[in-house]
């Protein structure tokens, strides 16, 4: 059904203020000579953008726009819907037509096409689909979106036909087939465009699920038939340098690719599981925007303290937190600020995640015996001023790091602990003598990443004081909490991007004495609380009170830490 106030497209464009009367007249004159659609001619001449034409067509025909009033379903569900229709999928693709079921009304079929105004197309769809019990609803979409969806369907058809044949192709041959290559490239490209940090491919009995980790949270993106899994896994193994024939042991590999316009290093890990192998890919941009401590979300007092710690001539500065908490980004940001051309800075990493100009970065490789400890011994003969160690994970590395700090080097590194003070007990648990742990450490910072509230759908909120005030104490004075709704810009999650929450504790004489005496972790925490140091939870609540994130997000990430002591429900 068209709009009851139907009028020519040109009139709508003029009324919307996007095109002048002169532009319309010139396009109509051109149309009379060479034919074609008015909207297409206006776009070709530069008088209007395609978005403008779609907005006017929406007014003219009364149809909603895909991505605005209508949300498309997952591409793979779209493919399954089109396969089940009583129409040839190839015929629909030839006519640039995409059809999918309305999730809330399975009998309603949404249709987009570059030929939506062609009577012959409408007649075929209505005479075929309406008698089958379906209702047709039309939507408008950009030519780019239609081309993207039709391209995806073509790829799926090719993969299905390839894997449904009875050929005896080996896994290597399948991995080199064009449809499989395109499928894997599509998975990686979509992940990069979504801003994903990781891709998880997990097989089940009948299906395998592809999930992207975006802003620290996994989101299901695609569901595929299990018969495709061997080809997909083999393709990933092939391009990452793994053994395709080995599926009983874990393997690690690496891919270098250009995705979404950026050069990426992709770390690949496979591990055997009940229905095949779990495949995880971590996407690491080779070149990132210039990193600075100013961009990480530290409060002014924390930022000042961290910068003062990085200026000491010797000692150890540790950053702690779980995998994916931004520890490496913090260290890289600190290193970037230390590069001045007057100091020799060397890193030992596994792997080198970000290239920092002016820094000598060394890749450890345990498989050939080039461990962190061995690399550290070598670089100490390179006369460094500052050393960054990717992670202190064993006694040998810890002892060399401490020796380096005690002999005049500034050492930056990470350890995996839940909070800052646990770093001391972690090193002692590794076997380092307590007095050796106490002496060189200048500061320990713990951190987590919380998702930023989407600025386009966040709304003011007034949570009960009992939810935050007992933990926040006097740190929050003018609360402006927000809640999130979810919108197109944040893909319905309510969050877009991430920021850090921090806990930083300088190791003064009192703390060093407690550590040297091998004090219990609870004693260390009581001392820190008496000194007035902020916890991760308190730092997160400060940011939530400014509307940068939400209380629920802070509690999700840091709520279990000291929540019982603070009286905040985890």
XYZ file of C-alpha atoms in Angstrom:
570
model
C 0.000 0.000 0.000
C 1.314 3.445 -0.911
C 0.993 6.633 1.073
C -2.515 8.193 0.889
C -0.851 11.547 0.154
C 1.045 10.132 -2.793
C 2.810 12.627 -5.038
C 5.793 12.462 -7.389
C 9.245 11.801 -5.961
C 10.513 15.198 -7.095
C 7.872 17.003 -5.063
C 8.799 15.031 -1.934
C 12.495 15.836 -2.410
C 11.747 19.559 -2.770
C 9.384 19.487 0.209
C 12.057 17.787 2.354
C 14.485 20.527 1.350
C 17.084 18.140 -0.023
C 16.909 19.073 -3.727
C 16.066 22.307 -5.531
C 13.387 22.744 -8.213
C 16.157 23.440 -10.725
C 17.857 20.106 -9.939
C 14.548 18.292 -10.419
C 13.885 19.970 -13.772
C 17.384 19.171 -15.032
C 17.022 15.532 -13.960
C 13.589 15.271 -15.634
C 15.017 16.651 -18.864
C 17.836 14.105 -18.725
C 15.314 11.362 -17.976
C 13.293 12.300 -21.082
C 16.410 11.878 -23.221
C 18.107 8.760 -21.790
C 15.468 7.215 -19.544
C 16.167 5.739 -16.103
C 14.818 6.448 -12.648
C 14.691 9.979 -11.366
C 16.308 9.103 -8.040
C 19.189 7.296 -9.760
C 19.792 10.257 -12.070
C 19.842 12.689 -9.141
C 22.407 10.542 -7.321
C 24.567 10.212 -10.461
C 24.548 13.973 -11.013
C 25.496 14.646 -7.388
C 22.310 16.602 -6.690
C 21.219 14.176 -3.952
C 22.612 11.313 -1.891
C 21.064 7.868 -1.864
C 19.993 8.384 1.758
C 18.024 11.470 0.691
C 16.300 9.515 -2.089
C 15.395 6.697 0.312
C 13.907 9.155 2.815
C 11.768 10.691 0.041
C 10.725 7.247 -1.279
C 9.682 6.305 2.252
C 7.372 9.346 2.315
C 6.148 8.690 -1.218
C 5.303 5.006 -0.795
C 4.720 4.900 2.965
C 7.309 2.136 3.430
C 9.641 1.872 6.452
C 13.439 1.949 6.065
C 15.613 -1.042 6.908
C 17.837 -0.223 9.865
C 15.497 2.475 11.129
C 11.828 1.483 11.475
C 12.610 -2.142 10.553
C 15.446 -4.254 11.962
C 16.765 -7.061 9.768
C 17.400 -10.490 11.231
C 20.753 -12.269 11.311
C 22.168 -12.984 7.828
C 22.217 -16.736 8.397
C 18.595 -16.771 9.535
C 17.841 -14.712 6.439
C 19.468 -17.366 4.266
C 17.480 -20.160 5.928
C 14.231 -18.217 5.416
C 14.899 -17.717 1.717
C 15.751 -21.404 1.259
C 12.376 -22.388 2.729
C 10.306 -20.102 0.500
C 8.287 -21.589 -2.404
C 10.412 -19.482 -4.748
C 13.824 -20.135 -6.238
C 16.509 -18.421 -4.180
C 18.528 -17.947 -7.358
C 15.551 -16.169 -8.987
C 15.186 -13.827 -6.016
C 18.903 -13.002 -6.032
C 18.814 -12.359 -9.794
C 16.083 -9.790 -9.074
C 18.040 -8.206 -6.174
C 15.260 -9.209 -3.802
C 15.681 -10.218 -0.155
C 12.889 -11.680 1.979
C 12.814 -12.553 5.678
C 10.242 -13.402 8.324
C 9.144 -10.851 10.889
C 10.444 -12.312 14.218
C 7.206 -11.294 15.955
C 4.927 -12.523 13.148
C 6.232 -15.548 11.169
C 3.477 -15.194 8.557
C 4.638 -11.683 7.678
C 7.445 -11.554 5.098
C 9.500 -8.380 4.909
C 10.772 -7.691 1.411
C 13.451 -5.325 0.131
C 14.452 -5.026 -3.499
C 16.160 -2.652 -5.870
C 13.100 -3.249 -8.078
C 10.386 -2.689 -5.472
C 8.377 -0.474 -7.841
C 8.234 -3.065 -10.657
C 4.744 -4.462 -11.137
C 5.987 -7.764 -12.577
C 8.068 -8.482 -9.446
C 5.149 -7.727 -7.162
C 2.867 -9.940 -9.199
C 5.212 -12.940 -8.999
C 5.704 -12.528 -5.227
C 2.019 -12.069 -4.498
C 0.808 -14.955 -6.693
C 3.416 -17.293 -5.160
C 3.641 -16.301 -1.500
C 0.140 -15.069 -0.622
C -1.582 -18.392 -1.528
C 1.000 -20.108 0.717
C -0.395 -18.166 3.690
C 2.127 -15.323 3.844
C 1.594 -11.551 3.957
C 4.021 -9.285 2.162
C 5.391 -6.141 3.809
C 7.755 -3.900 1.870
C 10.747 -1.998 3.234
C 13.362 0.255 1.653
C 17.127 -0.245 1.830
C 20.239 1.293 0.326
C 21.800 -0.297 -2.721
C 24.862 -1.057 -0.578
C 22.776 -2.993 1.949
C 20.940 -4.910 -0.788
C 24.234 -5.767 -2.493
C 25.725 -6.866 0.836
C 22.815 -9.187 1.622
C 22.574 -10.653 -1.884
C 26.336 -11.194 -1.884
C 26.088 -13.044 1.398
C 23.259 -15.252 0.110
C 25.272 -16.084 -3.025
C 28.200 -17.073 -0.818
C 25.977 -19.276 1.345
C 24.492 -20.982 -1.697
C 27.995 -21.725 -2.989
C 29.177 -23.139 0.349
C 26.042 -25.276 0.700
C 26.428 -26.722 -2.776
C 30.124 -27.398 -2.242
C 29.669 -29.218 1.059
C 26.556 -31.134 -0.019
C 28.305 -32.903 -2.897
C 29.455 -36.498 -2.533
C 33.019 -35.732 -3.582
C 35.925 -37.235 -1.676
C 37.789 -33.955 -1.338
C 40.328 -33.817 1.458
C 40.173 -31.165 4.174
C 43.063 -29.366 2.489
C 41.194 -29.258 -0.820
C 38.022 -28.013 0.885
C 39.971 -25.332 2.734
C 41.191 -23.969 -0.590
C 37.787 -23.871 -2.284
C 36.587 -20.329 -3.088
C 33.240 -20.574 -1.192
C 35.001 -21.681 2.010
C 37.612 -18.938 1.630
C 34.847 -16.347 1.210
C 32.933 -17.680 4.233
C 35.956 -17.416 6.543
C 36.861 -13.989 5.137
C 33.277 -12.878 5.777
C 33.432 -14.072 9.401
C 36.653 -12.139 10.020
C 35.547 -9.005 8.168
C 32.242 -8.864 10.050
C 34.139 -9.236 13.321
C 36.474 -6.357 12.463
C 33.577 -4.135 11.367
C 31.736 -4.911 14.616
C 34.777 -3.839 16.634
C 35.212 -7.341 18.065
C 38.343 -8.227 20.018
C 37.789 -11.982 19.726
C 35.943 -14.503 17.587
C 34.767 -17.748 19.235
C 33.759 -20.716 17.074
C 32.211 -23.487 19.178
C 30.839 -26.738 17.707
C 27.845 -28.594 19.139
C 26.145 -31.826 18.150
C 24.194 -30.424 15.179
C 25.335 -26.798 14.870
C 28.309 -24.594 15.514
C 27.990 -21.062 16.837
C 30.153 -18.087 15.933
C 30.296 -15.396 18.602
C 32.062 -12.033 18.699
C 33.388 -10.436 21.853
C 32.496 -6.740 21.646
C 33.323 -4.419 24.536
C 34.222 -7.455 26.620
C 30.901 -9.292 26.187
C 30.210 -12.216 23.846
C 27.381 -11.855 21.308
C 26.109 -14.688 19.100
C 26.436 -13.683 15.452
C 25.988 -16.775 13.322
C 24.728 -20.320 13.614
C 25.864 -22.835 11.020
C 25.238 -26.494 10.284
C 27.876 -28.746 11.846
C 28.726 -30.240 8.452
C 30.397 -26.935 7.589
C 32.622 -26.917 10.650
C 35.481 -29.123 9.341
C 35.880 -26.908 6.262
C 35.807 -23.677 8.300
C 38.201 -24.982 10.962
C 40.544 -26.363 8.296
C 40.601 -23.041 6.453
C 41.488 -21.180 9.648
C 44.191 -23.728 10.490
C 45.624 -23.520 6.985
C 46.017 -19.731 6.917
C 47.326 -19.598 10.507
C 50.089 -22.145 9.908
C 48.625 -25.032 11.918
C 48.508 -28.746 11.162
C 45.157 -29.412 9.473
C 45.281 -33.129 10.248
C 45.809 -32.626 13.996
C 42.574 -32.276 15.964
C 43.435 -34.153 19.173
C 45.903 -31.630 20.592
C 45.713 -27.859 21.177
C 47.438 -25.696 18.588
C 48.390 -22.032 18.280
C 48.826 -20.018 15.101
C 48.837 -16.525 13.667
C 47.288 -14.740 10.695
C 48.174 -11.359 9.232
C 45.279 -9.858 7.268
C 43.713 -6.581 6.227
C 40.203 -6.339 7.666
C 37.874 -3.369 7.639
C 40.614 -1.202 6.169
C 43.109 -2.014 8.934
C 46.110 -4.318 9.131
C 45.440 -6.998 11.743
C 47.490 -9.596 13.580
C 45.163 -12.457 14.465
C 46.217 -14.936 17.154
C 44.503 -18.285 16.716
C 44.027 -21.021 19.311
C 42.349 -24.401 18.910
C 41.514 -26.883 21.651
C 39.789 -30.302 21.403
C 36.251 -30.455 22.766
C 33.335 -32.906 22.831
C 32.109 -32.193 19.280
C 35.325 -31.209 17.529
C 37.562 -28.273 18.323
C 36.938 -24.918 19.940
C 38.518 -22.196 17.801
C 39.262 -18.739 19.203
C 40.754 -15.864 17.219
C 42.012 -12.666 18.862
C 42.048 -9.613 16.591
C 44.914 -7.216 17.246
C 45.229 -4.089 15.081
C 48.862 -3.627 14.034
C 48.632 0.128 14.250
C 46.484 1.902 16.781
C 45.815 5.533 17.395
C 48.518 7.195 19.459
C 48.120 5.903 22.970
C 48.304 8.079 26.035
C 47.479 7.618 29.699
C 45.087 10.562 29.315
C 42.729 8.459 27.177
C 42.374 5.484 29.561
C 39.856 6.970 31.983
C 42.044 7.386 35.068
C 40.886 9.872 37.667
C 43.206 12.904 38.005
C 44.776 11.693 41.275
C 45.420 8.221 39.846
C 46.841 9.687 36.638
C 49.203 11.973 38.557
C 50.363 9.090 40.754
C 50.927 6.747 37.797
C 52.963 9.343 35.923
C 55.100 9.993 38.999
C 55.775 6.259 39.326
C 56.869 6.036 35.688
C 59.453 8.755 36.294
C 61.396 6.844 38.948
C 64.867 5.768 37.854
C 64.591 2.198 39.137
C 62.137 -0.246 40.636
C 59.120 -2.238 39.498
C 55.691 -0.919 38.537
C 53.113 -3.703 38.199
C 49.719 -3.698 36.485
C 47.352 -6.479 37.487
C 44.034 -7.841 36.315
C 42.511 -10.743 34.400
C 42.989 -11.405 30.692
C 41.355 -8.703 28.595
C 41.369 -6.034 31.311
C 43.571 -3.631 29.345
C 46.865 -4.214 31.172
C 48.966 -4.194 28.002
C 47.258 -1.023 26.762
C 48.136 0.724 30.021
C 51.775 -0.319 29.750
C 51.996 0.656 26.074
C 50.468 4.041 26.898
C 53.011 4.533 29.650
C 55.869 3.513 27.364
C 54.680 5.938 24.675
C 55.029 8.790 27.155
C 58.498 7.629 28.237
C 59.954 7.631 24.709
C 62.190 10.686 24.519
C 65.202 9.444 22.552
C 67.464 9.671 25.608
C 66.581 6.317 27.163
C 66.925 2.787 25.839
C 63.562 1.048 26.186
C 63.273 -2.700 25.516
C 60.243 -4.969 25.843
C 59.928 -8.741 26.013
C 56.467 -9.859 24.941
C 54.577 -12.941 23.834
C 53.340 -11.813 21.406
C 54.219 -8.224 20.457
C 50.677 -6.830 20.356
C 51.278 -3.175 19.508
C 54.274 -1.637 17.801
C 55.558 1.417 19.687
C 57.855 3.752 17.793
C 61.159 4.323 19.553
C 60.964 1.076 21.556
C 62.915 -2.134 20.875
C 60.339 -4.921 21.096
C 61.412 -8.554 21.399
C 59.156 -11.551 20.743
C 59.560 -14.441 23.178
C 59.045 -17.937 21.780
C 58.831 -20.730 24.342
C 58.588 -23.409 21.615
C 62.212 -22.832 20.613
C 63.376 -22.243 24.178
C 63.422 -18.433 23.942
C 61.492 -17.851 27.157
C 60.857 -14.607 29.017
C 63.715 -15.426 31.394
C 66.178 -16.180 28.599
C 65.203 -13.055 26.683
C 65.569 -10.948 29.825
C 69.092 -12.189 30.418
C 69.971 -11.235 26.865
C 68.504 -7.734 26.969
C 70.291 -6.891 30.215
C 73.449 -6.952 28.095
C 71.815 -4.403 25.749
C 72.246 -1.597 28.317
C 68.532 -0.750 28.735
C 67.179 2.006 30.951
C 63.577 0.785 30.947
C 62.378 -2.803 30.543
C 58.835 -3.966 29.946
C 58.042 -7.639 30.566
C 54.769 -8.827 29.057
C 53.941 -10.947 32.088
C 55.686 -12.291 35.185
C 54.465 -15.859 35.142
C 57.165 -17.902 36.896
C 59.852 -17.702 39.584
C 62.771 -17.372 37.163
C 61.228 -14.376 35.384
C 60.260 -12.776 38.706
C 63.804 -13.115 40.097
C 65.404 -11.572 36.975
C 62.865 -8.712 37.037
C 63.663 -8.020 40.693
C 67.414 -8.241 40.042
C 67.036 -5.780 37.159
C 65.089 -3.338 39.337
C 67.646 -3.562 42.138
C 70.512 -2.823 39.743
C 69.164 0.461 38.416
C 66.490 -0.364 35.830
C 62.830 0.648 35.725
C 60.804 -2.516 35.105
C 57.173 -2.475 33.963
C 55.211 -5.708 33.956
C 51.909 -7.457 34.604
C 50.668 -10.260 36.823
C 47.289 -11.969 37.003
C 45.639 -11.101 40.333
C 42.209 -9.876 41.398
C 43.368 -6.675 43.087
C 46.504 -4.597 43.538
C 47.631 -5.909 46.919
C 47.349 -9.544 45.824
C 50.307 -8.919 43.501
C 52.645 -9.064 46.506
C 51.279 -12.382 47.746
C 51.294 -13.743 44.171
C 55.034 -13.149 43.840
C 55.646 -14.693 47.248
C 53.568 -17.720 46.209
C 55.842 -18.063 43.162
C 58.746 -18.559 45.563
C 60.258 -15.075 45.823
C 61.447 -14.182 49.326
C 59.142 -11.598 50.957
C 61.959 -9.093 51.524
C 62.881 -9.280 47.826
C 59.255 -8.639 46.885
C 59.027 -5.634 49.195
C 62.240 -3.884 48.220
C 61.909 -3.061 44.494
C 58.171 -2.584 43.924
C 57.235 1.094 43.660
C 53.518 0.788 42.867
C 50.851 -1.724 41.864
C 47.808 -0.876 39.797
C 44.793 -3.157 39.383
C 42.293 -2.497 36.640
C 39.172 -3.666 34.833
C 37.293 -2.475 31.762
C 33.640 -1.448 31.962
C 31.404 -0.636 29.019
C 30.596 3.011 28.334
C 26.935 3.955 28.399
C 25.703 4.810 24.900
C 25.279 8.572 24.811
C 22.380 8.287 22.352
C 20.055 6.121 24.459
C 21.184 6.751 28.042
C 18.517 8.239 30.311
C 18.827 9.754 33.813
C 18.397 7.281 36.667
C 17.957 7.529 40.428
C 19.136 4.263 42.015
C 18.509 3.861 45.747
C 21.303 5.171 47.964
C 21.661 1.737 49.547
C 22.905 0.389 46.219
C 25.935 2.646 45.944
C 26.488 5.047 48.854
C 27.883 2.495 51.385
C 30.653 1.587 48.918
C 31.201 5.005 47.333
C 31.458 6.832 50.641
C 32.569 10.428 50.152
C 33.968 9.795 46.677
C 30.632 10.687 45.018
C 29.215 14.148 45.750
C 26.943 15.075 42.817
C 25.543 11.845 41.364
C 24.216 11.900 37.800
C 23.533 8.198 37.256
C 22.122 6.901 33.984
C 20.348 3.824 32.730
C 20.580 2.475 29.166
C 17.842 1.460 26.745
C 19.572 0.180 23.607
C 19.401 1.737 20.143
C 20.633 1.283 16.571
C 23.954 3.012 17.286
C 24.872 0.582 20.078
C 23.249 -2.440 18.360
C 20.663 -2.672 21.098
C 23.171 -3.280 23.913
C 22.964 0.138 25.569
C 26.759 0.395 25.596
C 29.355 1.605 23.146
C 33.094 1.479 23.861
C 34.884 0.861 27.143
C 36.792 2.729 29.832
C 39.007 1.613 32.678
C 38.403 1.513 36.408
C 41.517 1.493 38.545
C 43.019 0.825 41.949
C 46.569 2.089 42.436
C 48.645 1.656 45.561
C 52.146 3.139 45.929
C 54.544 0.959 47.911
C 55.804 3.217 50.665
C 57.886 2.193 53.652
C 54.899 1.022 55.755
C 53.631 -1.296 53.023
C 57.129 -2.586 52.299
C 57.550 -3.506 55.962
C 54.220 -5.383 55.979
C 55.173 -7.306 52.826
C 58.651 -8.104 54.162
C 57.009 -9.543 57.281
C 54.824 -11.727 55.002
C 51.599 -10.157 56.300
C 48.278 -11.762 55.364
C 46.354 -10.253 52.459
C 43.533 -9.121 54.783
C 46.080 -7.164 56.858
C 47.327 -5.468 53.694
C 43.762 -4.541 52.709
C 43.019 -3.105 56.155
C 46.160 -0.990 55.887
C 45.156 0.265 52.408
C 41.651 1.131 53.611
C 43.094 3.078 56.532
C 45.255 5.035 54.092
C 42.175 5.989 52.075
C 43.094 4.256 48.813
C 40.176 3.699 46.432
C 39.117 0.224 45.429
C 38.109 -0.832 41.927
C 34.469 -0.743 42.991
C 34.716 2.775 44.362
C 36.522 4.036 41.263
C 33.831 2.457 39.097
C 31.038 4.079 41.091
C 32.675 7.493 40.578
C 32.439 6.961 36.818
C 28.889 5.631 37.074
C 27.913 8.707 39.075
C 29.154 10.871 36.194
C 26.974 8.959 33.738
C 29.923 7.407 31.898
C 28.706 3.892 32.679
C 25.960 2.297 34.775
C 25.888 0.917 38.299
C 24.853 -2.499 36.966
C 27.899 -2.569 34.670
C 30.253 -1.616 37.506
C 28.751 -4.291 39.752
C 29.047 -6.845 36.943
C 32.751 -6.168 36.575
C 33.881 -5.252 40.090
C 30.892 -5.851 42.344
C 32.230 -9.059 43.877
C 35.377 -7.284 44.957
C 34.891 -6.092 48.540
C 31.125 -6.097 47.944
C 30.429 -7.926 51.171
C 32.578 -5.519 53.147
C 31.019 -2.517 51.444
C 27.477 -3.699 51.842
C 26.842 -3.610 48.104
C 25.012 -6.576 46.581
C 27.111 -8.447 44.035
